[in-house]
Amino acid sequence: MKKFISSKIGFFTIATLLLWFKSYFTYVAEFNLDIQNTMQQFLLFINPLSSALIFLGIALFARGKRVGIYIIAIQFLMSLFLYANVVFYRFNSDFITLPVLTQTSNFGSLGGSIASLATWTDIVYAFDIIILIALYMWSRSNWSLERMNVKKPALIIITGVVVFSINLGLAEADRPQLLKRTFDRNYIVKYLGAYNFAIYDAIQNLKSSTQRVLADSSDVTEVENYTKNKFAEPNEQLFGIAEGKNIIKIHLESFQSFLIDYELHGEEVTPFLNSLVHDQAENFTYYENFFHQTEQGKTADAEFILDNSLYGLPQGAAFVTKSGNTYQSLPAILKQRQNYTNAIFHGDSKSFWNRDEIYKKFAIDHFFDDTYYDMSEGQVINYGLKDKPFFEESMPLLETLDQPFYAHLLTLTHHHPYLIDEEDATIAPAETGDGSVDRYFQTARYLDESLEQFFLDLKEAGLYEDSVILIYGDHYGISDNHNRAMSEIIGEEITPFKYAQLQRVPLMIKVPGVKGKGLVDDYTGQIDIMPTLLHLLGIRAQDYIQFGTDIFSEGHKDFVAFRNGDFITPEYSFIKDVFYDTDSGEELEPTDDMLKMKENIQHELELSDKVLQGDLLRFYSPNDEWEDVDSSDYFYGDGSSYLKEHGIIKKPDISDEDFSSEVEQQTDENSELDSNVEQPTE
Ligand code: GP9
Ligand code: MN
């Protein structure tokens, strides 16, 4: 034993074990990673091992006693990196990313001095280094001066790679498309560890910055010509009609339009939303042929498209991978041109979809994340806060905003796998035998009820009548993995054509002083929202790079492009390489016009991608009034001080253990919940 410990390989083994256990201990003690099942627990434990083997293994290639120095140096650097994350996390509840490091202005957001975030007990994080130095002094005299046979370190590094591959495989099984969809830093650290996250982050950033470096100011001209040409002149009667009005934008999570007017067990599923569609008294206009245009970024894509009139990326989420870009977002324009206050409300942790970074780029003044809400037991389910308490607790926050405001409220309960507490379920589930599909109606009903109450509260607060209210669905809720059950629901086979038809999500809008039109059958998509709102406020959209057109305009372009190049027009649709008659669903032989449209859609998507990949808006100045957004002007603190300042009382949070055990219990109850995220089959 003594011989082993005093050998080079023994020294390496001890360093590996120390780094492994220290990292695991740090994860558990310092980070709130929301472990939901035994597999996640296991992966959290195992993930530092591969990094330790690979990085420390490199030191074994060194000659003689230098091995020890290198091991200590690598251990020190990895420890320093981990500890820097610990300190950063204590203030930001988030991990360090390269953009954070490179944007020096962000250091301001570290707030108080680093010293106040470190405590003397943190010395435990240096124990391993002290042990290693002592061990090295004691044992090095026994070490040979020769270089180790290269096979040994090579084998150790290969073992590290194998361990990593198994880790990644298990992680992908628990959370499909973990790396491709780029959800949340928390997830990657939970599944792959802090060191692998840093590598992943570096690769992502390298990819992005190369594309960015290759772009130059001339690239924006082609895009500008295209969007200026596509522009549709505003409807004169409506242009500027809502100038200075509050805008309340409500995001209906995973809500597909087939739910509107759908009856289950002889009951309307969403009576309140149905009433907005049919009851002219509320003055809403409902676009029954409105489509989502999201891809892997799901909610983040919807938010992105609506506020920028740019398409999301074909892979991953622009919120995450393009958060370093310059944007000319709707809220930023409203703020600069008409002094709007911008706020986003969402009962989930702020780092999900990198919101806390990207919102700064969009000039969002207030981001009311889960720390502003009462997240205690009974209030939360699935991803976060339940919609009823969400709206209820959002009301006093809404009232703190300076007017006019642009308020965006994102609901959450109606999210796959559609979990609902018994006391919240007011309609029986469907009976297809597919749990997600069956419960889908129950969470939709819950969302509907929460909205009804919110409308009453808005009216009572005097915020209803004179506000623009826009309600939209973000993306599908039932993927094509559930085609069998869905065909039972709608009484038709779900062909690719039919599936595309099901990508309709609601769009409802009420504009003060404008008579609602009820049901409208124009074809529109999420990309069209920004120019529409700009025109209602009297701001010409043509100045800005935007791919959508005003839905109220005579010249509105009524084709809807999906992210994969498929598209729908009122006459024909192009789905998975086949043209169909949009009305009858019959296959069509493509005419020249149809083929031209297909090319045009491809071109439009490519131009939008160019804007994101080349960060082209940094070269574009829309007009004299425009000033680039400086993200260091924005900071989203923890809710407690804001609530205190405004005299809003929040119940105390429950401990994290209570919360995780509750989630675990829910997960156990639902056999199909091994993945919380719905995946498309292709
Ligand atoms: C998470 C929520 C859900 O905060 O917005 O995102 P989704 O899974 O729908 O993209
Ligand atoms: Mn969503």
XYZ file of C-alpha atoms and ligand atoms in Angstrom:
693
model
C 0.000 0.000 0.000
C 2.700 2.415 1.085
C 4.649 1.531 -2.041
C 1.640 2.257 -4.226
C 0.899 5.569 -2.547
C 4.469 6.717 -2.924
C 4.566 5.778 -6.645
C 3.744 8.090 -9.538
C 0.648 6.109 -10.425
C -0.409 6.129 -6.767
C -0.002 9.905 -6.692
C -2.088 10.185 -9.836
C -4.787 7.908 -8.384
C -5.032 9.945 -5.201
C -5.206 13.209 -7.178
C -7.968 11.742 -9.365
C -10.001 10.597 -6.353
C -9.560 13.939 -4.611
C -10.639 15.928 -7.660
C -13.549 13.599 -8.302
C -14.945 13.719 -4.779
C -14.261 17.401 -4.318
C -16.143 18.191 -7.514
C -19.084 16.050 -6.489
C -19.111 17.562 -3.021
C -19.078 21.043 -4.580
C -21.995 20.234 -6.900
C -24.088 19.039 -3.995
C -23.088 21.720 -1.519
C -23.015 24.781 -3.748
C -25.229 24.364 -6.780
C -28.947 23.977 -6.939
C -29.154 21.418 -9.733
C -32.656 20.109 -9.106
C -31.882 16.384 -9.169
C -35.081 14.579 -10.062
C -34.267 10.886 -10.200
C -31.689 8.265 -9.325
C -30.160 8.333 -12.801
C -29.499 12.053 -12.531
C -28.043 11.506 -9.074
C -25.760 8.798 -10.448
C -24.633 10.940 -13.377
C -23.895 13.852 -11.105
C -21.686 11.594 -9.029
C -19.897 9.946 -11.932
C -19.373 12.936 -14.223
C -16.235 14.459 -12.651
C -14.393 11.145 -13.067
C -13.848 11.366 -16.806
C -12.570 14.946 -16.611
C -10.195 14.002 -13.787
C -8.856 10.991 -15.705
C -8.397 12.891 -18.946
C -6.897 16.115 -17.647
C -4.719 14.697 -14.890
C -3.788 11.823 -17.227
C -2.076 14.320 -19.540
C 0.456 15.035 -16.783
C 1.621 11.419 -16.894
C 3.260 12.012 -20.274
C 5.812 14.252 -18.553
C 9.310 13.091 -17.775
C 10.487 12.082 -14.287
C 9.395 14.034 -11.263
C 7.755 16.740 -13.321
C 4.702 14.485 -13.383
C 3.977 15.554 -9.811
C 4.343 19.255 -10.539
C 2.070 18.967 -13.568
C -0.551 17.004 -11.675
C -0.569 19.613 -8.907
C -0.733 22.435 -11.464
C -3.646 20.853 -13.359
C -5.443 20.032 -10.127
C -4.925 23.627 -9.040
C -6.262 25.106 -12.286
C -9.317 22.847 -12.302
C -9.958 23.665 -8.649
C -9.620 27.347 -9.333
C -12.073 27.072 -12.185
C -14.520 25.192 -9.971
C -14.147 27.649 -7.142
C -14.628 30.627 -9.472
C -17.916 29.024 -10.475
C -18.860 28.564 -6.837
C -18.319 32.248 -6.106
C -20.070 33.320 -9.291
C -22.983 31.014 -8.550
C -23.434 32.366 -5.026
C -24.377 35.681 -6.511
C -25.785 34.847 -9.944
C -27.236 31.339 -9.395
C -25.615 30.550 -12.698
C -22.381 29.205 -14.159
C -19.620 31.190 -15.773
C -19.732 31.198 -19.564
C -17.225 32.586 -22.009
C -19.428 35.514 -23.047
C -19.756 36.449 -19.388
C -15.988 36.393 -19.049
C -15.323 38.299 -22.227
C -17.969 40.966 -21.731
C -16.133 42.806 -19.020
C -19.154 44.986 -18.424
C -20.816 41.905 -16.987
C -18.414 41.857 -14.102
C -20.434 44.740 -12.796
C -23.246 42.257 -12.304
C -21.122 40.413 -9.783
C -22.348 43.191 -7.556
C -20.615 43.321 -4.211
C -16.969 42.444 -3.988
C -15.881 38.879 -4.512
C -14.614 38.966 -0.947
C -18.146 39.166 0.366
C -19.078 36.030 -1.556
C -16.172 33.962 -0.264
C -16.115 32.660 3.300
C -13.235 31.365 5.415
C -14.731 27.853 5.342
C -14.006 27.842 1.606
C -10.523 26.782 2.602
C -11.864 23.211 2.308
C -11.691 23.736 -1.452
C -7.895 23.910 -1.161
C -7.408 20.841 1.051
C -6.747 18.518 -1.867
C -3.982 20.759 -3.147
C -2.354 20.871 0.285
C -2.576 17.090 0.569
C -1.049 16.649 -2.879
C 1.828 19.018 -2.195
C 2.609 17.198 1.058
C 2.368 13.819 -0.611
C 4.619 14.957 -3.444
C 7.310 16.167 -1.032
C 7.157 12.890 0.815
C 7.148 10.487 -2.095
C 9.070 12.095 -4.958
C 12.439 10.726 -3.828
C 11.116 7.255 -4.724
C 10.075 8.300 -8.228
C 12.110 7.271 -11.237
C 13.603 9.931 -13.483
C 12.409 8.102 -16.568
C 9.331 8.893 -18.594
C 6.526 6.407 -17.984
C 5.767 3.968 -20.818
C 3.326 6.025 -22.939
C 0.889 3.129 -23.045
C -0.067 3.755 -19.422
C -1.189 7.401 -19.704
C -2.728 6.626 -23.087
C -4.789 3.853 -21.509
C -5.863 6.176 -18.675
C -6.999 8.863 -21.117
C -8.846 6.305 -23.242
C -10.567 5.083 -20.065
C -11.547 8.705 -19.384
C -13.018 9.017 -22.863
C -14.952 5.743 -22.475
C -16.329 6.862 -19.111
C -17.337 10.159 -20.700
C -19.074 8.405 -23.606
C -21.083 6.213 -21.252
C -21.942 9.297 -19.203
C -23.098 11.157 -22.319
C -25.106 8.166 -23.546
C -26.961 7.856 -20.235
C -27.493 11.618 -20.115
C -28.969 11.668 -23.614
C -31.272 8.810 -22.661
C -32.563 10.785 -19.684
C -32.690 14.102 -21.550
C -32.824 13.605 -25.326
C -30.915 16.099 -27.483
C -29.199 17.553 -24.436
C -26.348 19.066 -26.406
C -28.213 19.925 -29.593
C -31.085 21.784 -28.023
C -28.879 23.713 -25.596
C -31.562 24.042 -22.914
C -29.992 25.299 -19.788
C -26.537 25.472 -18.296
C -27.882 23.838 -15.148
C -28.789 20.744 -17.157
C -25.416 20.371 -18.781
C -23.611 20.746 -15.483
C -25.998 18.303 -13.840
C -25.501 15.670 -16.530
C -21.947 16.224 -17.720
C -20.271 18.260 -15.020
C -18.798 21.722 -14.712
C -15.583 20.917 -16.621
C -17.333 19.387 -19.606
C -19.739 22.279 -19.617
C -16.784 24.654 -19.982
C -15.522 22.679 -22.986
C -18.978 22.606 -24.530
C -19.342 26.322 -23.958
C -15.934 26.992 -25.530
C -16.799 24.963 -28.650
C -20.164 26.714 -29.026
C -18.514 30.090 -28.730
C -15.730 29.245 -31.122
C -18.251 28.166 -33.753
C -20.261 31.334 -33.300
C -17.348 33.683 -33.330
C -15.841 32.210 -36.500
C -19.104 32.789 -38.365
C -19.226 36.266 -36.919
C -15.667 37.142 -37.831
C -16.218 36.130 -41.449
C -19.175 38.514 -41.870
C -18.803 42.144 -42.880
C -21.016 45.175 -43.297
C -21.743 44.503 -46.971
C -23.576 41.288 -46.005
C -26.436 43.236 -44.510
C -27.314 44.956 -47.801
C -28.797 41.857 -49.403
C -30.923 41.258 -46.316
C -32.011 44.876 -46.150
C -33.071 44.866 -49.799
C -35.080 41.718 -49.264
C -36.935 42.832 -46.141
C -37.577 46.360 -47.440
C -39.046 44.821 -50.541
C -41.215 42.401 -48.609
C -42.562 45.169 -46.390
C -46.336 45.733 -46.449
C -47.654 49.284 -46.080
C -49.631 49.738 -42.863
C -53.396 49.903 -42.753
C -54.001 53.656 -42.524
C -56.911 53.418 -40.122
C -54.931 51.390 -37.630
C -51.502 52.987 -37.955
C -50.657 54.590 -34.620
C -54.046 53.811 -33.096
C -52.470 52.213 -30.014
C -49.640 54.685 -29.552
C -48.732 54.958 -25.886
C -51.102 52.147 -24.829
C -49.972 49.382 -22.519
C -49.329 46.087 -24.259
C -50.095 42.877 -22.399
C -48.798 39.851 -24.242
C -49.816 36.441 -22.946
C -47.903 33.306 -23.904
C -50.021 30.170 -23.897
C -47.638 27.297 -23.281
C -47.919 24.325 -25.696
C -51.416 25.363 -26.761
C -52.586 24.136 -30.168
C -55.573 25.670 -31.883
C -57.484 22.427 -32.127
C -58.351 22.966 -28.468
C -60.454 26.010 -29.341
C -64.104 24.924 -29.411
C -63.070 21.302 -28.822
C -65.546 19.357 -26.717
C -64.462 16.498 -24.498
C -67.062 14.389 -22.682
C -69.613 16.868 -24.065
C -67.911 19.827 -22.361
C -65.926 22.702 -23.824
C -62.292 22.322 -22.801
C -61.461 26.034 -22.889
C -64.746 27.900 -22.420
C -63.065 31.187 -21.592
C -60.802 31.344 -24.642
C -63.739 30.199 -26.766
C -65.761 33.103 -25.439
C -63.065 35.552 -26.594
C -63.260 34.044 -30.064
C -67.043 34.192 -30.290
C -68.181 36.935 -27.970
C -67.872 40.172 -29.919
C -68.358 42.174 -26.722
C -64.726 41.570 -25.763
C -63.537 42.941 -29.108
C -60.964 40.285 -29.823
C -59.943 39.225 -33.297
C -58.949 35.569 -33.574
C -56.650 34.364 -36.349
C -57.652 30.790 -36.922
C -54.884 30.207 -39.477
C -52.017 31.415 -37.328
C -49.044 29.038 -37.098
C -46.079 28.632 -34.809
C -42.707 28.649 -36.566
C -40.508 27.253 -33.814
C -37.869 24.529 -33.904
C -35.664 23.066 -31.187
C -35.687 26.285 -29.189
C -39.424 25.789 -28.525
C -40.545 28.498 -26.073
C -37.320 30.415 -26.610
C -37.850 30.332 -30.384
C -41.387 31.649 -30.010
C -40.255 34.512 -27.817
C -37.385 35.220 -30.183
C -39.487 35.240 -33.344
C -42.226 37.403 -31.828
C -39.901 40.048 -30.469
C -37.474 40.230 -33.412
C -39.350 39.126 -36.520
C -36.355 36.944 -37.337
C -36.590 33.162 -37.662
C -35.111 30.952 -34.948
C -32.116 28.802 -35.800
C -32.456 25.437 -37.563
C -30.701 23.853 -34.577
C -30.392 24.869 -30.939
C -31.813 28.118 -29.632
C -30.694 31.590 -30.679
C -31.454 32.606 -27.088
C -28.474 30.506 -26.058
C -26.049 30.397 -28.944
C -26.577 33.916 -30.276
C -26.884 35.795 -27.028
C -23.774 37.803 -27.883
C -25.412 39.351 -30.956
C -26.787 42.823 -31.462
C -30.598 42.935 -31.716
C -33.139 45.543 -32.685
C -35.996 44.008 -30.779
C -39.546 45.224 -30.405
C -39.142 46.111 -26.707
C -35.924 48.023 -27.435
C -37.638 50.046 -30.152
C -40.659 50.739 -27.951
C -38.414 51.888 -25.164
C -36.323 54.169 -27.349
C -39.146 55.606 -29.429
C -42.010 55.807 -26.942
C -40.461 55.387 -23.531
C -42.057 52.017 -22.772
C -41.134 49.979 -19.691
C -40.486 46.353 -20.652
C -41.163 43.455 -18.320
C -41.241 39.682 -18.581
C -43.025 37.461 -16.086
C -42.198 33.754 -15.793
C -42.331 31.346 -12.838
C -39.190 29.405 -13.669
C -35.505 29.871 -12.953
C -33.954 32.721 -14.880
C -31.183 30.750 -16.548
C -33.580 28.468 -18.443
C -33.088 29.210 -22.130
C -30.429 31.713 -21.092
C -33.177 34.240 -20.524
C -31.244 36.238 -17.970
C -28.614 37.048 -20.608
C -30.646 37.487 -23.777
C -33.350 39.660 -22.185
C -30.707 42.285 -21.491
C -29.990 42.365 -25.215
C -33.670 42.967 -25.884
C -33.794 45.896 -23.444
C -36.077 44.151 -20.968
C -36.130 46.336 -17.859
C -37.638 43.831 -15.439
C -37.412 40.064 -15.524
C -39.723 38.704 -12.859
C -38.397 35.154 -12.526
C -39.241 32.505 -9.932
C -37.572 34.459 -7.140
C -40.413 37.004 -7.365
C -43.072 34.383 -6.751
C -44.098 32.100 -3.950
C -42.636 28.798 -5.093
C -43.723 26.782 -2.063
C -45.267 23.343 -2.125
C -48.694 23.259 -3.719
C -47.832 26.306 -5.821
C -45.494 24.521 -8.203
C -45.765 21.598 -10.554
C -43.639 20.201 -13.367
C -41.311 23.002 -14.584
C -42.345 25.672 -12.128
C -45.071 27.902 -10.786
C -48.672 26.938 -11.535
C -50.532 29.328 -13.813
C -53.177 30.399 -11.287
C -50.778 31.647 -8.612
C -48.594 32.937 -11.447
C -51.238 35.314 -12.748
C -52.447 36.176 -9.280
C -48.975 37.123 -8.060
C -48.118 38.856 -11.344
C -50.906 41.409 -10.840
C -49.215 43.427 -8.059
C -45.938 43.266 -9.999
C -47.662 44.543 -13.123
C -49.012 47.422 -11.112
C -45.519 48.476 -10.077
C -44.546 49.211 -13.693
C -44.289 52.699 -15.113
C -46.740 53.165 -17.973
C -46.868 52.675 -20.847
C -45.547 49.143 -20.410
C -44.871 46.174 -22.611
C -45.614 43.212 -20.356
C -45.032 39.669 -21.477
C -46.442 36.891 -19.287
C -45.323 33.321 -19.943
C -47.507 30.537 -18.614
C -46.060 27.132 -17.765
C -48.460 24.530 -16.369
C -49.750 23.392 -19.747
C -46.372 21.860 -20.586
C -45.453 18.306 -21.427
C -46.005 15.902 -19.668
C -49.074 17.904 -18.548
C -48.981 17.143 -14.850
C -51.864 18.408 -12.796
C -52.779 18.133 -9.132
C -56.088 16.485 -8.444
C -57.593 19.609 -6.910
C -56.754 21.618 -10.040
C -58.320 19.227 -12.535
C -61.836 20.339 -13.428
C -62.327 18.164 -16.483
C -61.803 14.417 -16.737
C -58.851 13.291 -18.850
C -59.392 11.999 -22.369
C -59.403 8.256 -22.756
C -56.935 7.402 -25.493
C -54.637 5.556 -23.087
C -51.779 7.918 -23.983
C -51.166 9.775 -20.718
C -49.751 12.971 -22.202
C -52.584 13.343 -24.687
C -55.203 12.500 -22.077
C -53.954 15.020 -19.533
C -53.383 17.676 -22.219
C -57.029 18.705 -21.913
C -56.872 19.013 -18.149
C -53.924 21.401 -18.100
C -55.481 23.355 -20.991
C -58.640 23.777 -18.907
C -56.536 24.883 -15.946
C -54.777 27.459 -18.133
C -58.136 28.664 -19.434
C -59.437 29.170 -15.903
C -56.299 30.982 -14.846
C -56.729 33.395 -17.758
C -60.355 34.050 -16.967
C -59.379 35.145 -13.471
C -56.510 37.240 -14.809
C -58.883 39.107 -17.100
C -61.152 39.862 -14.143
C -58.163 41.118 -12.176
C -57.005 43.281 -15.073
C -60.463 44.784 -15.315
C -60.567 45.440 -11.605
C -57.157 47.102 -11.714
C -58.316 49.310 -14.584
C -55.691 47.839 -16.890
C -57.969 45.978 -19.284
C -59.955 48.438 -21.380
C -57.186 50.670 -22.530
C -54.502 48.015 -23.185
C -53.577 46.092 -26.288
C -53.987 42.454 -25.285
C -52.301 39.828 -27.399
C -52.606 36.124 -26.710
C -50.561 33.565 -28.630
C -49.597 29.902 -28.524
C -45.882 29.146 -28.540
C -45.644 25.729 -30.232
C -47.223 22.311 -30.452
C -47.916 20.364 -27.294
C -48.561 16.982 -28.854
C -45.677 15.816 -31.020
C -45.926 13.222 -33.752
C -44.873 10.591 -31.231
C -48.529 10.658 -30.231
C -50.140 10.328 -33.636
C -52.160 7.278 -32.700
C -53.830 8.962 -29.734
C -54.232 12.230 -31.615
C -55.983 10.523 -34.497
C -58.511 9.271 -31.930
C -58.931 12.821 -30.643
C -59.548 14.483 -33.972
C -61.138 11.494 -35.666
C -58.732 11.507 -38.603
C -55.500 9.826 -39.521
C -52.494 12.071 -38.790
C -50.714 12.224 -42.128
C -47.702 14.563 -42.576
C -50.104 17.057 -44.171
C -52.515 16.817 -41.262
C -49.687 17.116 -38.767
C -48.614 20.375 -40.409
C -52.210 21.614 -40.186
C -52.101 20.877 -36.474
C -49.232 23.354 -36.025
C -51.843 26.090 -35.751
C -51.667 27.927 -32.462
C -54.016 30.666 -31.305
C -53.506 34.335 -32.015
C -55.997 36.698 -30.423
C -55.661 40.425 -30.268
C -57.692 43.254 -28.800
C -56.790 46.834 -29.659
C -58.429 49.620 -27.668
C -60.872 51.551 -29.804
C -60.957 48.917 -32.532
C -63.972 46.680 -33.079
C -62.978 43.013 -32.787
C -63.637 40.963 -35.897
C -64.102 37.588 -34.245
C -62.830 34.813 -36.489
C -60.463 35.784 -39.299
C -59.057 33.221 -41.722
C -55.922 35.017 -43.007
C -52.751 32.937 -42.972
C -50.229 34.373 -40.541
C -47.286 33.274 -38.438
C -45.321 34.315 -35.375
C -42.890 36.254 -37.549
C -45.685 38.748 -38.343
C -46.332 39.945 -34.798
C -43.571 42.516 -34.431
C -44.373 44.610 -37.521
C -48.063 44.437 -36.582
C -47.460 45.846 -33.120
C -45.049 48.482 -34.421
C -47.658 49.759 -36.850
C -50.368 49.835 -34.194
C -48.034 52.088 -32.236
C -47.325 54.293 -35.226
C -43.763 53.125 -35.909
C -42.966 52.155 -39.491
C -41.566 48.641 -39.557
C -39.786 49.174 -42.862
C -36.836 50.847 -41.177
C -35.960 47.629 -39.401
C -34.745 44.253 -40.642
C -37.872 42.140 -40.274
C -39.059 39.076 -42.097
C -42.737 39.279 -41.187
C -45.467 41.604 -42.417
C -48.248 43.444 -40.580
C -51.291 41.149 -40.310
C -53.683 44.119 -40.569
C -52.085 45.344 -43.772
C -53.710 44.924 -47.187
C -50.338 43.820 -48.489
C -49.730 41.216 -45.776
C -47.845 38.258 -47.278
C -49.947 35.269 -46.475
C -47.425 32.464 -46.618
C -46.208 30.812 -43.457
C -42.704 29.323 -43.521
C -41.767 26.563 -41.145
C -38.225 26.390 -39.966
C -37.439 23.266 -42.024
C -38.423 24.911 -45.311
C -41.941 23.472 -45.425
C -44.647 26.098 -45.813
C -48.353 26.799 -46.033
C -50.255 29.274 -48.170
C -54.058 29.584 -48.364
C -53.986 27.659 -51.674
C -51.224 25.104 -51.376
C -48.861 23.649 -48.814
C -45.413 22.137 -49.147
C -44.818 19.458 -46.537
C -41.979 16.941 -46.509
C -41.230 17.361 -50.205
C -44.842 17.029 -51.338
C -47.215 19.763 -52.495
C -50.828 19.602 -51.283
C -53.999 21.529 -51.828
C -54.344 23.382 -48.499
C -58.125 23.002 -48.462
C -58.591 19.395 -49.489
C -55.185 17.937 -48.566
C -54.931 16.340 -52.013
C -51.461 15.970 -53.493
C -50.641 18.442 -56.272
C -48.250 18.496 -59.207
C -46.199 21.631 -58.548
C -46.590 24.559 -60.943
C -43.744 26.990 -61.649
C -45.207 29.464 -59.177
C -45.268 26.865 -56.462
C -41.648 25.919 -57.105
C -40.707 29.578 -57.103
C -42.411 30.030 -53.757
C -40.458 27.080 -52.394
C -37.198 28.719 -53.465
C -38.258 32.054 -52.054
C -38.985 30.493 -48.674
C -35.579 28.787 -48.660
C -33.954 32.094 -49.515
C -35.836 33.946 -46.791
C -34.780 31.417 -44.161
C -31.175 31.576 -45.325
C -31.140 35.352 -45.116
C -32.511 35.245 -41.600
C -29.820 32.709 -40.645
C -27.195 35.016 -42.103
C -28.374 37.806 -39.846
C -27.899 35.606 -36.811
C -24.717 33.857 -37.840
C -22.925 36.985 -38.969
C -24.403 39.137 -36.205
C -25.333 41.470 -39.046
C -27.479 43.881 -37.078
C -24.283 45.276 -35.582
C -23.666 46.786 -39.027
C -27.177 48.088 -39.487
C -28.491 51.432 -38.384
C -32.280 51.558 -38.875
C -32.659 55.330 -38.481
C -31.281 58.316 -36.628
C -33.219 57.466 -33.520
C -31.726 54.027 -33.046
C -29.080 53.405 -30.409
C -27.562 49.973 -29.826
C -28.716 48.326 -26.614
C -26.056 48.139 -23.937
C -26.744 45.000 -21.921
C -24.766 46.285 -18.970
C -27.598 48.781 -18.390
C -29.755 45.870 -17.252
C -29.568 43.776 -14.137
C -32.145 41.338 -12.803
C -31.705 40.953 -9.097
C -33.252 38.484 -6.749
C -36.940 39.198 -6.206
C -36.788 39.799 -2.480
C -35.434 43.349 -2.556
C -37.847 44.437 -5.305
C -40.810 42.964 -3.448
C -39.732 44.654 -0.243
C -39.241 47.970 -1.967
C -42.782 47.793 -3.342
C -44.351 46.418 -0.191
C -45.355 43.107 -1.786
C -45.453 40.177 0.610
C -44.347 36.732 -0.540
C -44.706 33.582 1.516
C -41.384 31.989 2.502
C -39.871 29.441 0.121
C -39.819 25.791 1.106
C -36.466 24.121 1.352
C -34.997 22.714 -1.810
C -35.114 19.151 -0.471
C -38.866 19.343 -0.075
C -39.148 20.549 -3.624
C -36.965 17.864 -5.161
C -38.682 15.084 -3.239
C -41.999 16.360 -4.504
C -40.818 16.306 -8.089
C -39.427 12.805 -7.592
C -42.747 11.659 -6.284
C -44.568 13.085 -9.302
C -42.063 11.489 -11.610
C -42.569 8.105 -10.006
C -46.306 8.373 -10.358
C -46.137 8.828 -14.103
C -44.571 5.913 -15.884
C -44.022 7.802 -19.127
C -42.230 10.699 -17.545
C -38.712 9.497 -18.018
C -38.176 12.493 -20.241
C -39.763 15.810 -19.391
C -39.228 17.058 -22.865
C -41.307 16.189 -25.830
C -39.214 15.265 -28.834
C -40.144 15.319 -32.469
C -39.488 11.986 -34.136
C -37.328 13.285 -36.920
C -39.249 26.870 -19.372
C -40.445 26.981 -20.226
C -40.630 25.815 -21.127
O -38.959 27.996 -18.638
O -40.527 28.188 -20.848
O -39.879 25.853 -22.265
P -40.131 24.823 -23.461
O -39.763 23.448 -22.968
O -41.561 24.895 -23.856
O -39.242 25.301 -24.539
Mn -43.047 26.214 -24.569
